[in-house]
Each structure stands twice: as C-alpha cells, then as structure tokens.
Amino acid sequence: MPEEDNNGLPTNIGLVGSHVHTLKLARVVAETDDARSLVFEIPVELSTRFAYEPGQFLTLRIPSERTGSVARSYSLSSSPFADDELTVTVKRTIDGYASNWLCDNAAAGLELEVLQPSGMFVPKNLDTDLLLIAAGSGVTPVMSILKSALLKGSAKVTLIYANRDEGSVIFAEELRDLQAKHPDRLSIIHWIQSLQGLPSQTTLGALAAPFHERDAFICGPGPFMAAAETALKTDLGMPHARVHVEVFQSIDGDPFAEIVLNDLTAEEEADAAQVEVILDGETHNFAWPRNTKLLDLLLSKGLDAPFSCRQGACSACACIVTEGDVSMLINEVLEPEDIADGIRLGCQSLPLTDIVKVSYDE
Ligand SMILES: Cc1cc2nc3c(=O)[nH]c(=O)nc-3n(C[C@H](O)[C@H](O)[C@H](O)COP(=O)(O)OP(=O)(O)OC[C@H]3O[C@@H](n4cnc5c(N)ncnc54)[C@H](O)[C@@H]3O)c2cc1C
C-alpha cells in the first residue's frame, strides 16, 4: 500500500520519489479577476533542491476526485535574485480543470506535491539585451527573467505584452514600479486587444524590429506565439538560437508515478549499449539496456537527472548527445535545429549506437 499524504494522494517512494516534495503555501495573491499567484514556503532543508533559474517552472500535483490527481506545470514568476519565496502564477483556463481548482482552492496552509524546478526557457546571461514578448499568463516566466535581468544583470529589457483588456494585465502595478525604477533599461509596450485588435505577425514584427539584435523570449497562447516566432525568425531574420519559446500545455500522463524498470533477460543485458553521462560536473559510465529510457536509467542509478512531464513535451530533460546517437520515442518540443545541435529528450531516449556520450551540463 502506498503511503497517504494529507491530500489523500499516494506518496511516491523510489526512483521518482526523491524528486517529489510536499510544499506549503505561505499565501495566495489575487493578481486579476482570473489569475492567482501561489507563494510557496521553502523549508531550509529543501532550499538547494528548489534553487532555480529565471524562466523555469514547477510541476504541481493537483488532487482530483475523478482521476486521483493531475499534473500541471506552472512557471515561476518570482526571481531567484529579487524574491525570497517561490511564486507561480496561475490563470484560469476556460473549462480547464487544474487552473480552476487552484484558483478556487489554493489558500495559505494548503500542501501540494511539487517536482523540483526545471526548464530551458532561461537566458544564458543577464547582461545580453533582451526582447521579451508575452501574452496573458505567458508573462509569468517572462516576469522572472525581466526582474532577474534588471537586478542581477546589466541588460536592457523591452517587454511587448498583449492582453485581452486592461483589467487582465497581470503584474500591471509591479511593471509600472519597475519601469519607474529603471527608466533607462526597461521599456514596456502594452497591446490591449479590446482596443487594438489581435496582434498580428506584421504588428509584432513592426514592434520588435528595433530590437532584432537582442535575445528574444516568447510565451503566450499558441497562435500568438506562432505569429511572434514567425515575425522574428522569418520577417526579421533572427537566428533560431536567439529566439526562445515556452509552450504552455497540459500534461496528459503522470510524471509523479513511479518508474517501473523491466527485468532484463541475459540476452538483453549482454546486448546493452554503453553510455557516458556528464551531469552536475561529474562523469558516469553505465551499461544502457536498449529498451530503457535514458532518464529511467539515470534515476535508477541514483542520479539527479532533470525531468518534468516525462512525455516528451516539455524539454526539462533536454541533454546534448556529444558522441553516438539515440532515438526518441516521442518529441513534441524539439525543433529540427535543436536536433541538428545534438539536443535530445532524456525521458524519451533509447540508445541507437553501441556507445553514446551525453551531457546535461552544456
Ligand atoms: C512549461 C509550462 C509552464 C506553464 N506555465 C504556466 C503559468 O505560468 N501559468 C498558467 O496559468 N499556465 C501555465 N502553464 C499551463 C498549465 O500547465 C495548464 O496547461 C493550464 O493551467 C491549463 O490546465 P487546466 O487543467 O486548467 O486545463 P485543461 O488541461 O484544459 O483541463 C482539461 C483537462 O483536464 C481533464 N479534466 C477535467 N476534469 C477533470 C477532473 N475532475 N479530474 C481530472 N482531470 C480532469 C480533462 O479530461 C482535460 O484533459 C504552463 C505549461 C507548461 C508546459
């Protein structure tokens, strides 16, 4: 029988269990009519595990009477440099389950199971000028990047920020304060759809044109992101490596579920590939059974390999293959340019060659 926590959810132990932590909400802040910020208390003993980079996200386990629980990722809107607590900001999705559950039920003292911070929507350095393009709840990771760059870096930051109407602008006041504090480094271009219509590819391209030599970070609803990404890459000719996108989508599977490794036959053991893995500055060598996913192998060896959705949709587990190759069972997130750069999803990778070298540190 699995242990029960106070939300009635089974507590995982084993391979995944060390990545799952129960955190308590310190408070909940109503940002707009349909968005709430959830501020988590981080016990001192977990402060290293919950260290994060601007732009990363947490994955929460939300109770459900129907399915036991659902998992959803929420970007951290707090900055590791500006804020002591970890905050995610959740906007209600029409007919959505988890976002409405959280907006209705989250209150100080609520305990939730949470996976450690992860994600690749992170600026390489905070001194390179930034172009941030967000719509609606897409401002959440962008806010973390913006605050971090202003406080910790020397970058100039421009935010193009689209919203349905003035009342739905999340962080409106905080952004006004930041602009007043950093008039020479922060510029904000608001786009209000009720007054100006939907922002088109042409509009976004025109707004972004003066900043086309910067590193760009885009987050928002699908059609908005597609318009912004095409404007930057196709119309303004920005290189793929300088245009970063964060796709918000719900997780279908259960990344909190325990990993079950298949028993190997003697033949499968003898047929295993060899993998060298660089993770957190250390090099490890393992036999890699052909039917075992890289993430599962590394967790089974006690390594702290990163992951979130475990279904090839979020890139939290991305690594670089430096020698040999792997095949991915599912890839819903890496683009052809990423694949050409050697990036692969650890949660979906099986060995293709007899020897594979992989780095999580680059
Ligand atoms: C990296 C990342 C970062 C993100 N950051 C943010 C963020 O900062 N802010 C934000 O608001 N969103 C963010 N999202 C999006 C967020 O994870 C969710 O996709 C979003 O909140 C919608 O989830 P939802 O459950 O409300 O809606 P849906 O996923 O649309 O809900 C419908 C789904 O829930 C199921 N369902 C319905 N009722 C039940 C029930 N009773 N029990 C179980 N299942 C049920 C349905 O079958 C259906 O699959 C992010 C996503 C990703 C991947």
Coordinates of C-alpha atoms and ligand atoms in Angstrom, one line a residue:
M1 CA 0.0 0.0 0.0
P2 CA 1.4 3.5 -0.9
E3 CA 1.7 5.9 2.0
E4 CA -1.1 8.6 2.0
D5 CA -0.3 12.3 2.4
N6 CA -2.8 14.9 3.7
N7 CA -4.4 15.5 0.3
G8 CA -5.3 11.8 0.1
L9 CA -2.7 11.3 -2.7
P10 CA -0.4 8.3 -2.7
T11 CA 3.1 9.4 -1.8
N12 CA 5.8 8.1 -4.2
I13 CA 8.9 6.4 -3.0
G14 CA 11.7 5.1 -5.0
L15 CA 13.2 6.4 -8.3
V16 CA 10.9 9.4 -8.7
G17 CA 10.2 9.9 -5.0
S18 CA 13.3 11.8 -4.3
H19 CA 12.2 14.5 -6.8
V20 CA 8.8 14.9 -5.2
H21 CA 8.4 17.3 -2.3
T22 CA 5.4 18.5 -0.3
L23 CA 5.4 22.2 -0.1
K24 CA 3.1 24.5 1.9
L25 CA 1.5 27.7 0.5
A26 CA 2.5 30.8 2.5
R27 CA -0.2 32.9 0.8
V28 CA -2.2 33.4 -2.3
V29 CA -2.3 36.8 -4.1
A30 CA -5.2 37.7 -6.4
E31 CA -3.4 39.3 -9.4
T32 CA -6.5 39.9 -11.6
D33 CA -10.1 38.5 -11.6
D34 CA -8.8 35.3 -13.1
A35 CA -5.2 34.9 -12.0
R36 CA -3.7 34.0 -8.7
S37 CA -0.1 33.9 -7.5
L38 CA 0.7 30.9 -5.2
V39 CA 3.6 31.7 -2.9
F40 CA 5.4 28.6 -1.6
E41 CA 7.3 28.3 1.7
I42 CA 10.6 26.5 1.1
P43 CA 11.9 24.8 4.2
V44 CA 15.6 25.4 4.7
E45 CA 16.5 21.7 4.1
L46 CA 14.9 22.0 0.6
S47 CA 16.5 25.3 -0.4
T48 CA 19.2 23.6 -2.6
R49 CA 16.6 21.4 -4.3
F50 CA 14.4 24.4 -5.0
A51 CA 17.2 26.7 -6.3
Y52 CA 16.1 27.8 -9.7
E53 CA 16.9 29.9 -12.7
P54 CA 14.8 32.7 -14.1
G55 CA 12.3 31.3 -16.6
Q56 CA 12.0 27.8 -15.0
F57 CA 8.8 26.2 -13.8
L58 CA 7.4 23.9 -11.1
T59 CA 5.2 20.9 -11.8
L60 CA 2.3 20.6 -9.3
R61 CA 0.1 17.6 -8.4
I62 CA -3.5 18.7 -8.1
P63 CA -6.0 16.4 -6.4
S64 CA -8.9 15.1 -8.4
E65 CA -11.8 13.0 -7.3
R66 CA -12.1 11.7 -10.8
T67 CA -8.5 10.6 -11.5
G68 CA -6.7 10.8 -8.2
S69 CA -4.6 13.7 -9.4
V70 CA -3.5 15.6 -12.4
A71 CA -0.1 17.1 -13.0
R72 CA 0.4 20.6 -14.4
S73 CA 3.4 22.8 -14.9
Y74 CA 3.4 26.5 -13.8
S75 CA 6.2 28.9 -14.5
L76 CA 7.9 30.7 -11.6
S77 CA 7.0 34.4 -11.7
S78 CA 9.4 35.1 -8.8
S79 CA 13.1 35.9 -9.4
P80 CA 15.8 33.9 -7.6
F81 CA 17.6 37.3 -7.2
A82 CA 14.7 39.5 -6.3
D83 CA 12.4 37.3 -4.2
D84 CA 12.9 35.1 -1.2
E85 CA 9.9 32.9 -1.8
L86 CA 9.0 30.8 -4.8
T87 CA 5.9 32.0 -6.6
V88 CA 3.9 30.6 -9.5
T89 CA 1.1 32.5 -11.2
V90 CA -1.9 30.5 -12.4
K91 CA -4.6 31.9 -14.8
R92 CA -8.0 30.2 -15.2
T93 CA -8.3 28.3 -18.4
I94 CA -11.9 28.3 -19.6
D95 CA -13.3 24.8 -18.9
G96 CA -9.9 23.8 -17.6
Y97 CA -9.6 21.6 -14.5
A98 CA -6.4 22.3 -12.6
S99 CA -6.1 26.0 -13.1
N100 CA -9.7 26.5 -11.8
W101 CA -9.1 24.0 -8.9
L102 CA -6.0 26.0 -7.9
C103 CA -7.7 29.4 -8.3
D104 CA -10.7 28.2 -6.2
N105 CA -8.9 26.1 -3.6
A106 CA -5.4 27.4 -3.1
A107 CA -5.0 29.2 0.3
A108 CA -2.3 29.7 2.9
G109 CA -1.5 26.4 4.5
L110 CA -2.5 24.2 1.6
E111 CA 0.1 21.5 0.9
L112 CA 0.8 20.4 -2.6
E113 CA 3.2 17.8 -4.1
V114 CA 5.7 19.6 -6.3
L115 CA 8.5 18.5 -8.6
Q116 CA 11.8 20.4 -8.4
P117 CA 12.2 23.4 -10.7
S118 CA 13.1 22.7 -14.3
G119 CA 13.0 24.1 -17.8
M120 CA 15.2 25.5 -20.5
F121 CA 13.5 28.9 -21.1
V122 CA 16.4 30.6 -19.3
P123 CA 18.7 33.4 -20.6
K124 CA 22.3 32.3 -20.9
N125 CA 23.4 35.5 -19.3
L126 CA 21.6 38.5 -17.9
D127 CA 23.9 41.1 -19.5
T128 CA 22.8 40.5 -23.1
D129 CA 19.9 42.8 -24.1
L130 CA 16.5 41.1 -24.1
L131 CA 13.4 41.3 -26.1
L132 CA 10.5 39.7 -24.2
I133 CA 7.2 39.0 -25.9
A134 CA 4.3 37.8 -23.8
A135 CA 0.5 37.5 -23.9
G136 CA -1.8 36.8 -20.9
S137 CA -0.4 34.2 -18.5
G138 CA 2.7 33.9 -20.8
V139 CA 4.0 36.9 -18.8
T140 CA 4.8 34.6 -15.9
P141 CA 8.3 33.2 -16.9
V142 CA 9.0 36.5 -18.7
M143 CA 8.4 38.4 -15.4
S144 CA 11.0 36.2 -13.7
I145 CA 13.5 36.9 -16.5
L146 CA 12.8 40.6 -16.5
K147 CA 13.2 41.1 -12.8
S148 CA 16.3 39.0 -12.7
A149 CA 17.9 40.9 -15.6
L150 CA 17.2 44.3 -14.0
L151 CA 18.5 43.2 -10.6
K152 CA 21.4 40.9 -11.4
G153 CA 22.5 41.8 -14.9
S154 CA 23.2 44.9 -17.0
A155 CA 20.9 44.1 -19.9
K156 CA 18.4 46.5 -21.4
V157 CA 15.0 44.9 -21.5
T158 CA 12.0 45.5 -23.7
L159 CA 8.7 43.8 -23.0
I160 CA 5.9 43.6 -25.6
Y161 CA 2.9 42.5 -23.6
A162 CA -0.5 41.7 -25.1
N163 CA -3.7 41.3 -23.1
R164 CA -7.4 40.9 -23.7
D165 CA -8.3 44.2 -21.8
E166 CA -6.7 46.5 -19.2
G167 CA -8.2 44.5 -16.3
S168 CA -6.5 41.3 -17.4
V169 CA -2.9 42.7 -17.3
I170 CA -1.2 40.5 -14.7
F171 CA 1.6 42.3 -12.8
A172 CA 0.4 45.8 -14.1
E173 CA 1.4 47.6 -11.0
E174 CA 4.7 45.8 -10.4
L175 CA 5.7 46.5 -14.0
R176 CA 4.8 50.2 -13.6
D177 CA 7.0 50.3 -10.5
L178 CA 9.9 48.6 -12.2
Q179 CA 9.7 50.9 -15.2
A180 CA 9.8 53.9 -12.8
K181 CA 12.8 52.4 -11.1
H182 CA 14.7 51.5 -14.3
P183 CA 13.6 54.1 -16.9
D184 CA 16.9 53.7 -18.9
R185 CA 16.9 49.9 -19.0
L186 CA 13.2 48.8 -19.1
S187 CA 10.7 49.7 -21.8
I188 CA 7.2 48.2 -21.9
I189 CA 4.9 48.2 -24.9
H190 CA 1.4 47.2 -23.9
W191 CA -1.0 45.8 -26.5
I192 CA -4.7 45.8 -25.4
Q193 CA -6.8 43.6 -27.7
S194 CA -10.2 45.2 -26.8
L195 CA -8.8 48.5 -28.1
Q196 CA -6.3 47.5 -30.7
G197 CA -7.5 44.1 -32.0
L198 CA -5.5 40.9 -32.1
P199 CA -1.7 41.5 -32.5
S200 CA -0.8 40.1 -36.0
Q201 CA 2.5 38.8 -37.2
T202 CA 3.0 42.1 -39.1
T203 CA 2.2 44.2 -35.9
L204 CA 4.5 42.1 -33.8
G205 CA 7.3 42.3 -36.4
A206 CA 7.0 46.1 -36.5
L207 CA 7.1 46.4 -32.7
A208 CA 10.0 44.0 -32.4
A209 CA 12.1 45.4 -35.3
P210 CA 14.1 47.9 -33.3
F211 CA 15.2 45.1 -31.0
H212 CA 16.0 42.4 -33.6
E213 CA 19.7 42.1 -32.4
R214 CA 18.6 41.0 -28.9
D215 CA 17.9 37.6 -27.4
A216 CA 14.2 37.0 -27.6
F217 CA 11.9 35.1 -25.2
I218 CA 8.3 34.4 -26.3
C219 CA 5.4 33.0 -24.3
G220 CA 1.7 33.1 -24.7
P221 CA -1.2 31.3 -26.4
G222 CA -0.4 29.1 -29.4
P223 CA -1.5 31.5 -32.3
F224 CA 0.2 34.5 -30.6
M225 CA 3.5 32.6 -30.2
A226 CA 3.3 31.3 -33.8
A227 CA 2.8 34.9 -35.0
A228 CA 5.6 36.3 -32.9
E229 CA 8.1 33.5 -33.7
T230 CA 7.5 33.8 -37.5
A231 CA 7.8 37.6 -37.3
L232 CA 11.1 37.3 -35.5
K233 CA 12.6 34.4 -37.5
T234 CA 11.2 34.9 -41.0
D235 CA 10.4 38.6 -41.2
L236 CA 13.3 40.0 -39.1
G237 CA 15.7 37.2 -39.9
M238 CA 16.6 36.5 -36.2
P239 CA 18.6 33.2 -35.9
H240 CA 16.9 30.2 -34.3
A241 CA 19.4 30.2 -31.4
R242 CA 18.4 33.7 -30.3
V243 CA 14.6 33.0 -30.3
H244 CA 13.4 31.1 -27.3
V245 CA 9.8 29.9 -26.8
E246 CA 7.9 28.4 -23.9
V247 CA 4.9 26.3 -24.9
F248 CA 2.2 26.1 -22.2
Q249 CA 0.3 22.9 -22.5
S250 CA -1.3 20.4 -20.0
I251 CA 0.5 17.2 -19.1
D252 CA -1.6 14.1 -20.1
G253 CA 0.4 11.5 -18.2
D254 CA 1.5 11.3 -14.6
P255 CA 5.1 12.4 -14.0
F256 CA 4.7 11.7 -10.3
A257 CA 4.0 8.0 -11.0
E258 CA 6.8 5.6 -10.0
I259 CA 9.1 4.4 -12.8
V260 CA 9.0 0.6 -13.4
L261 CA 12.1 -0.8 -14.9
N262 CA 11.7 -4.0 -17.0
D263 CA 13.5 -7.1 -15.8
L264 CA 16.3 -7.8 -18.3
T265 CA 16.9 -11.2 -19.9
A266 CA 20.5 -12.3 -20.0
E267 CA 20.5 -11.6 -23.8
E268 CA 19.2 -8.0 -23.2
E269 CA 21.9 -7.5 -20.6
A270 CA 24.6 -8.7 -22.9
D271 CA 23.2 -6.5 -25.7
A272 CA 23.3 -3.3 -23.7
A273 CA 24.9 -0.1 -25.1
Q274 CA 27.4 1.9 -23.1
V275 CA 26.7 5.4 -22.0
E276 CA 28.9 8.1 -20.6
V277 CA 26.9 10.8 -18.9
I278 CA 28.1 14.2 -17.6
L279 CA 25.7 15.6 -15.0
D280 CA 26.4 18.3 -12.4
G281 CA 30.1 18.3 -13.3
E282 CA 30.5 14.6 -12.8
T283 CA 31.1 11.9 -15.4
H284 CA 29.4 8.5 -15.0
N285 CA 29.5 5.3 -17.1
F286 CA 26.7 2.7 -17.3
A287 CA 25.6 -0.2 -19.3
W288 CA 22.4 1.1 -21.1
P289 CA 19.8 -1.6 -21.9
R290 CA 18.3 -1.0 -25.3
N291 CA 14.7 -0.9 -24.0
T292 CA 15.3 1.5 -21.1
K293 CA 14.8 5.2 -21.4
L294 CA 17.8 7.3 -20.5
L295 CA 16.0 9.2 -17.7
D296 CA 14.8 6.0 -16.2
L297 CA 18.3 4.5 -16.3
L298 CA 19.8 7.6 -14.6
L299 CA 17.2 7.7 -11.9
S300 CA 17.7 4.0 -11.3
K301 CA 21.4 4.7 -10.7
G302 CA 20.5 7.4 -8.1
L303 CA 21.4 10.3 -10.3
D304 CA 19.6 13.6 -10.0
A305 CA 18.7 13.9 -13.7
P306 CA 16.2 16.6 -14.5
F307 CA 12.7 15.9 -15.8
S308 CA 9.2 17.2 -15.6
C309 CA 6.4 15.9 -17.9
R310 CA 8.1 12.5 -18.8
Q311 CA 6.1 12.5 -22.1
G312 CA 8.4 14.3 -24.5
A313 CA 6.5 17.6 -24.3
C314 CA 8.4 20.0 -22.1
S315 CA 12.2 19.8 -22.6
A316 CA 13.0 19.9 -18.9
C317 CA 15.1 16.7 -19.5
A318 CA 17.0 18.0 -22.6
C319 CA 20.6 16.9 -22.9
I320 CA 23.2 17.0 -25.6
V321 CA 24.5 13.9 -27.3
T322 CA 28.2 14.5 -28.0
E323 CA 29.0 11.1 -29.4
G324 CA 26.9 8.3 -31.0
D325 CA 23.2 8.8 -31.2
V326 CA 19.8 8.0 -29.6
S327 CA 16.3 7.6 -30.9
M328 CA 13.4 9.5 -29.3
L329 CA 10.1 7.7 -28.8
I330 CA 8.2 11.0 -28.6
N331 CA 9.3 14.5 -29.4
E332 CA 6.7 17.2 -29.2
V333 CA 9.0 20.1 -28.4
L334 CA 12.4 20.0 -30.1
E335 CA 12.7 21.6 -33.5
P336 CA 14.9 20.3 -36.4
E337 CA 17.5 23.0 -35.5
D338 CA 17.7 21.6 -31.9
I339 CA 18.1 18.1 -33.1
A340 CA 20.8 19.2 -35.5
D341 CA 22.6 20.8 -32.5
G342 CA 22.6 17.3 -30.8
I343 CA 19.8 18.2 -28.3
R344 CA 17.7 15.2 -27.2
L345 CA 15.0 14.5 -24.6
G346 CA 16.4 12.2 -21.9
C347 CA 12.9 11.0 -20.9
Q348 CA 12.3 9.6 -24.4
S349 CA 15.8 8.5 -25.5
L350 CA 16.8 4.9 -26.3
P351 CA 20.4 4.1 -27.5
L352 CA 20.9 3.8 -31.2
T353 CA 24.6 3.3 -31.2
D354 CA 26.7 0.9 -29.0
I355 CA 28.5 3.9 -27.4
V356 CA 26.7 7.1 -26.5
K357 CA 28.1 10.2 -24.8
V358 CA 25.6 12.6 -23.2
S359 CA 26.0 15.9 -21.4
Y360 CA 23.4 17.6 -19.2
D361 CA 25.8 20.4 -18.4
E362 CA 26.2 22.3 -21.7
Ligands
LIG1 C1 6.3 24.7 -19.0 C2 4.9 25.2 -18.7 C3 4.7 26.3 -18.0 C4 3.4 26.8 -17.8 N1 3.2 27.9 -17.0 C5 2.0 28.4 -16.8 C6 1.8 29.6 -16.0 O1 2.8 30.2 -15.5 N2 0.5 30.0 -15.8 C7 -0.5 29.3 -16.3 O2 -1.7 29.7 -16.0 N3 -0.4 28.2 -17.0 C8 0.9 27.7 -17.3 N4 1.0 26.6 -18.0 C9 -0.2 25.8 -18.5 C10 -0.7 24.9 -17.4 O3 0.2 23.8 -17.2 C11 -2.0 24.2 -17.8 O4 -1.9 23.7 -19.1 C12 -3.2 25.2 -17.7 O5 -3.3 25.7 -16.4 C13 -4.5 24.5 -18.2 O6 -4.7 23.4 -17.3 P1 -6.2 23.0 -16.9 O7 -6.2 21.7 -16.2 O8 -6.8 24.2 -16.2 O9 -7.0 23.0 -18.3 P2 -7.1 21.7 -19.2 O10 -5.9 20.9 -19.3 O11 -7.6 22.2 -20.5 O12 -8.2 20.9 -18.5 C14 -9.0 20.0 -19.2 C15 -8.3 18.6 -19.0 O13 -8.5 18.2 -17.6 C16 -9.2 17.0 -17.6 N5 -10.1 17.0 -16.5 C17 -11.3 17.7 -16.5 N6 -11.9 17.5 -15.3 C18 -11.1 16.7 -14.6 C19 -11.2 16.1 -13.3 N7 -12.2 16.4 -12.4 N8 -10.2 15.4 -12.9 C20 -9.1 15.1 -13.7 N9 -9.0 15.6 -14.9 C21 -10.0 16.4 -15.4 C22 -9.9 16.8 -19.0 O14 -10.0 15.5 -19.3 C23 -8.9 17.5 -19.9 O15 -7.8 16.7 -20.2 C24 2.3 26.1 -18.3 C25 2.5 24.9 -19.0 C26 3.8 24.5 -19.2 C27 4.0 23.2 -20.0

